[in-house]
Amino acid sequence: MESTEVSFSHLRWQIEAGANEAVGEQPRNRYQETTMGRPPPSDPELPLAPEEAAPKRAASAETASARSLADAAKNLDELREALALYEGCPLKGAARLVFADGNPQARVMLIGEAPGAEEDRQGLPFVGPSGKLLDRMLTAIGLDRGSVYITNVLFWRPPGNRQPTPAEISSCLPFVERHIELVDPEILVLLGGPAAKTLMARNEGIMKLRGKWFEYESRGMSRPCPAIATFHPAYLLRSPIQKRTAWADFLAIQAKLRQGR
């Protein structure tokens, strides 16, 4: 009887405390529970189940296909034709191929993020408002479209100018790397975080990467190429206070070019 009264007493206390629902068919003494009988934690070293591994295998096969097409290109015309045939980028079909602009024999190669609306219409990179700002920045250090070569890490416009996804960037990367190998610039300028992080294989944001010189290299290059990251002109249009910082980066590019002469 005493145990029944205790049970009712506990039940009354819980109801007065606001409990209005019982959970579980049987009572459980959680103080006596141990880890015995529980499933072991997942092991990150264990192989993935087939349904989990399939997307990675598919991505790997797609990357191999892109690499094969890109490596087969012996010049820029062939690389452009390979991109026109390539079906592995999710963006293709909804936008126009935007390959490059400028002088392929230039000492400086600039790589941005992705085409915008105006670039999609004209089929050329950096021809919208951010492109006009880039032209003014180049003019300030004695360069122009005839003395640089410009492209992006994506060759098609993301819908609504959204950020590129890792899958979209990965699908284009073999072509971007081959693009750099064929142009063989003296200096590589990476405009914005996506271009900088992708080609430098770094995790830091553009605030930490900008203004520093790195060595870029890939399998098909005869020598490493000095590379510097700076802000994307589209960002500077939104944050004009950073134009002074970007100006310092462009002065560093100018100084590097003068050293090479």
Coordinates of N, CA, C and O in Angstrom, one line a residue, residues 73 75-84 96-102 104 109-110 115 119 122-125 149-156 175-176 178-179 182-183:
A73 N 42.6 19.3 -75.2 CA 42.6 20.6 -75.9 C 44.1 21.1 -76.1 O 44.8 21.2 -75.1
N75 N 44.9 23.9 -77.8 CA 44.9 25.4 -77.9 C 43.5 25.9 -77.4 O 42.6 25.1 -77.0
L76 N 43.4 27.2 -77.3 CA 42.2 27.8 -76.7 C 41.0 27.5 -77.6 O 39.9 27.4 -77.0
D77 N 41.1 27.5 -78.9 CA 39.9 27.2 -79.7 C 39.4 25.8 -79.4 O 38.2 25.6 -79.3
E78 N 40.3 24.8 -79.3 CA 39.9 23.5 -78.9 C 39.3 23.4 -77.5 O 38.3 22.6 -77.3
L79 N 39.8 24.2 -76.6 CA 39.2 24.2 -75.3 C 37.8 24.7 -75.3 O 36.9 24.2 -74.6
R80 N 37.6 25.8 -76.1 CA 36.3 26.3 -76.2 C 35.3 25.3 -76.8 O 34.1 25.2 -76.4
E81 N 35.8 24.6 -77.8 CA 34.9 23.6 -78.5 C 34.6 22.5 -77.5 O 33.5 21.9 -77.5
A82 N 35.6 22.1 -76.7 CA 35.4 21.0 -75.7 C 34.3 21.5 -74.7 O 33.5 20.7 -74.3
L83 N 34.3 22.7 -74.2 CA 33.3 23.2 -73.3 C 31.9 23.2 -74.0 O 30.9 22.9 -73.3
A84 N 31.9 23.6 -75.3 CA 30.6 23.6 -76.0 C 30.0 22.1 -76.0 O 28.8 22.0 -76.0
R96 N 24.3 31.1 -71.7 CA 25.2 31.1 -72.8 C 26.6 30.9 -72.3 O 27.0 31.3 -71.3
L97 N 27.4 30.2 -73.1 CA 28.8 29.9 -72.8 C 29.5 31.3 -72.8 O 29.5 32.0 -73.8
V98 N 30.2 31.6 -71.7 CA 31.0 32.8 -71.6 C 32.4 32.3 -71.4 O 32.8 31.9 -70.3
F99 N 33.2 32.4 -72.5 CA 34.6 31.8 -72.4 C 35.6 32.7 -71.9 O 36.2 32.5 -70.9
A100 N 35.9 33.8 -72.6 CA 37.0 34.7 -72.2 C 37.0 36.0 -73.1 O 36.2 36.1 -74.0
D101 N 37.8 36.9 -72.7 CA 38.0 38.2 -73.4 C 39.4 38.7 -73.2 O 40.1 38.3 -72.2
G102 N 39.9 39.5 -74.1 CA 41.2 40.1 -74.0 C 42.2 39.4 -74.9 O 41.9 38.7 -75.9
P104 N 45.1 36.7 -75.4 CA 45.6 35.4 -74.8 C 47.1 35.4 -74.7 O 47.7 34.5 -74.1
M109 N 46.6 37.4 -66.4 CA 45.3 36.7 -66.6 C 44.5 36.9 -65.4 O 45.0 36.6 -64.2
L110 N 43.3 37.4 -65.6 CA 42.4 37.6 -64.5 C 41.2 36.6 -64.5 O 40.7 36.3 -65.6
P115 N 29.7 34.5 -64.9 CA 29.1 35.5 -65.7 C 27.8 36.0 -65.0 O 27.1 35.3 -64.3
E119 N 26.8 39.7 -69.1 CA 27.8 38.7 -69.7 C 27.1 37.6 -70.4 O 27.5 37.1 -71.5
Q122 N 25.9 39.0 -73.8 CA 26.9 39.3 -74.8 C 27.9 38.1 -75.0 O 28.6 38.1 -76.0
G123 N 27.9 37.2 -74.1 CA 28.9 36.1 -74.3 C 30.3 36.4 -73.9 O 31.2 35.7 -74.4
L124 N 30.5 37.5 -73.2 CA 31.8 38.0 -72.8 C 31.9 38.2 -71.3 O 30.9 38.7 -70.7
P125 N 33.0 38.0 -70.6 CA 33.1 38.2 -69.2 C 33.3 39.7 -68.9 O 34.0 40.4 -69.6
Y149 N 44.1 39.2 -70.1 CA 43.2 38.1 -70.5 C 42.2 37.8 -69.4 O 42.7 37.6 -68.2
I150 N 40.9 37.7 -69.6 CA 39.9 37.6 -68.6 C 39.0 36.4 -68.8 O 38.5 36.2 -69.9
T151 N 38.8 35.7 -67.7 CA 37.8 34.6 -67.7 C 37.2 34.4 -66.3 O 37.4 35.3 -65.5
N152 N 36.5 33.3 -66.1 CA 35.9 33.1 -64.8 C 36.1 31.6 -64.4 O 36.4 30.8 -65.3
V153 N 35.8 31.3 -63.2 CA 35.8 29.8 -62.8 C 34.6 29.1 -63.2 O 34.6 27.9 -63.2
L154 N 33.5 29.8 -63.6 CA 32.3 29.2 -64.2 C 32.1 29.8 -65.6 O 32.3 31.0 -65.7
F155 N 31.8 29.0 -66.5 CA 31.6 29.5 -67.9 C 30.1 29.7 -68.3 O 29.8 30.2 -69.4
W156 N 29.2 29.5 -67.3 CA 27.8 29.8 -67.5 C 27.3 30.5 -66.3 O 27.7 30.3 -65.2
F175 N 38.6 22.5 -66.8 CA 38.7 23.4 -67.9 C 39.4 24.7 -67.6 O 40.2 25.3 -68.3
V176 N 39.2 25.2 -66.3 CA 39.8 26.4 -65.9 C 41.3 26.2 -65.7 O 42.2 27.0 -66.1
R178 N 43.1 23.9 -67.3 CA 43.7 23.8 -68.7 C 43.8 25.2 -69.3 O 44.7 25.5 -70.1
H179 N 42.8 26.0 -69.1 CA 42.8 27.4 -69.6 C 44.0 28.2 -69.2 O 44.7 28.8 -70.0
L182 N 47.2 26.8 -71.0 CA 47.3 27.2 -72.4 C 47.7 28.7 -72.5 O 48.5 29.1 -73.4
V183 N 47.2 29.6 -71.6 CA 47.5 31.0 -71.7 C 48.9 31.2 -71.1 O 49.7 32.0 -71.6

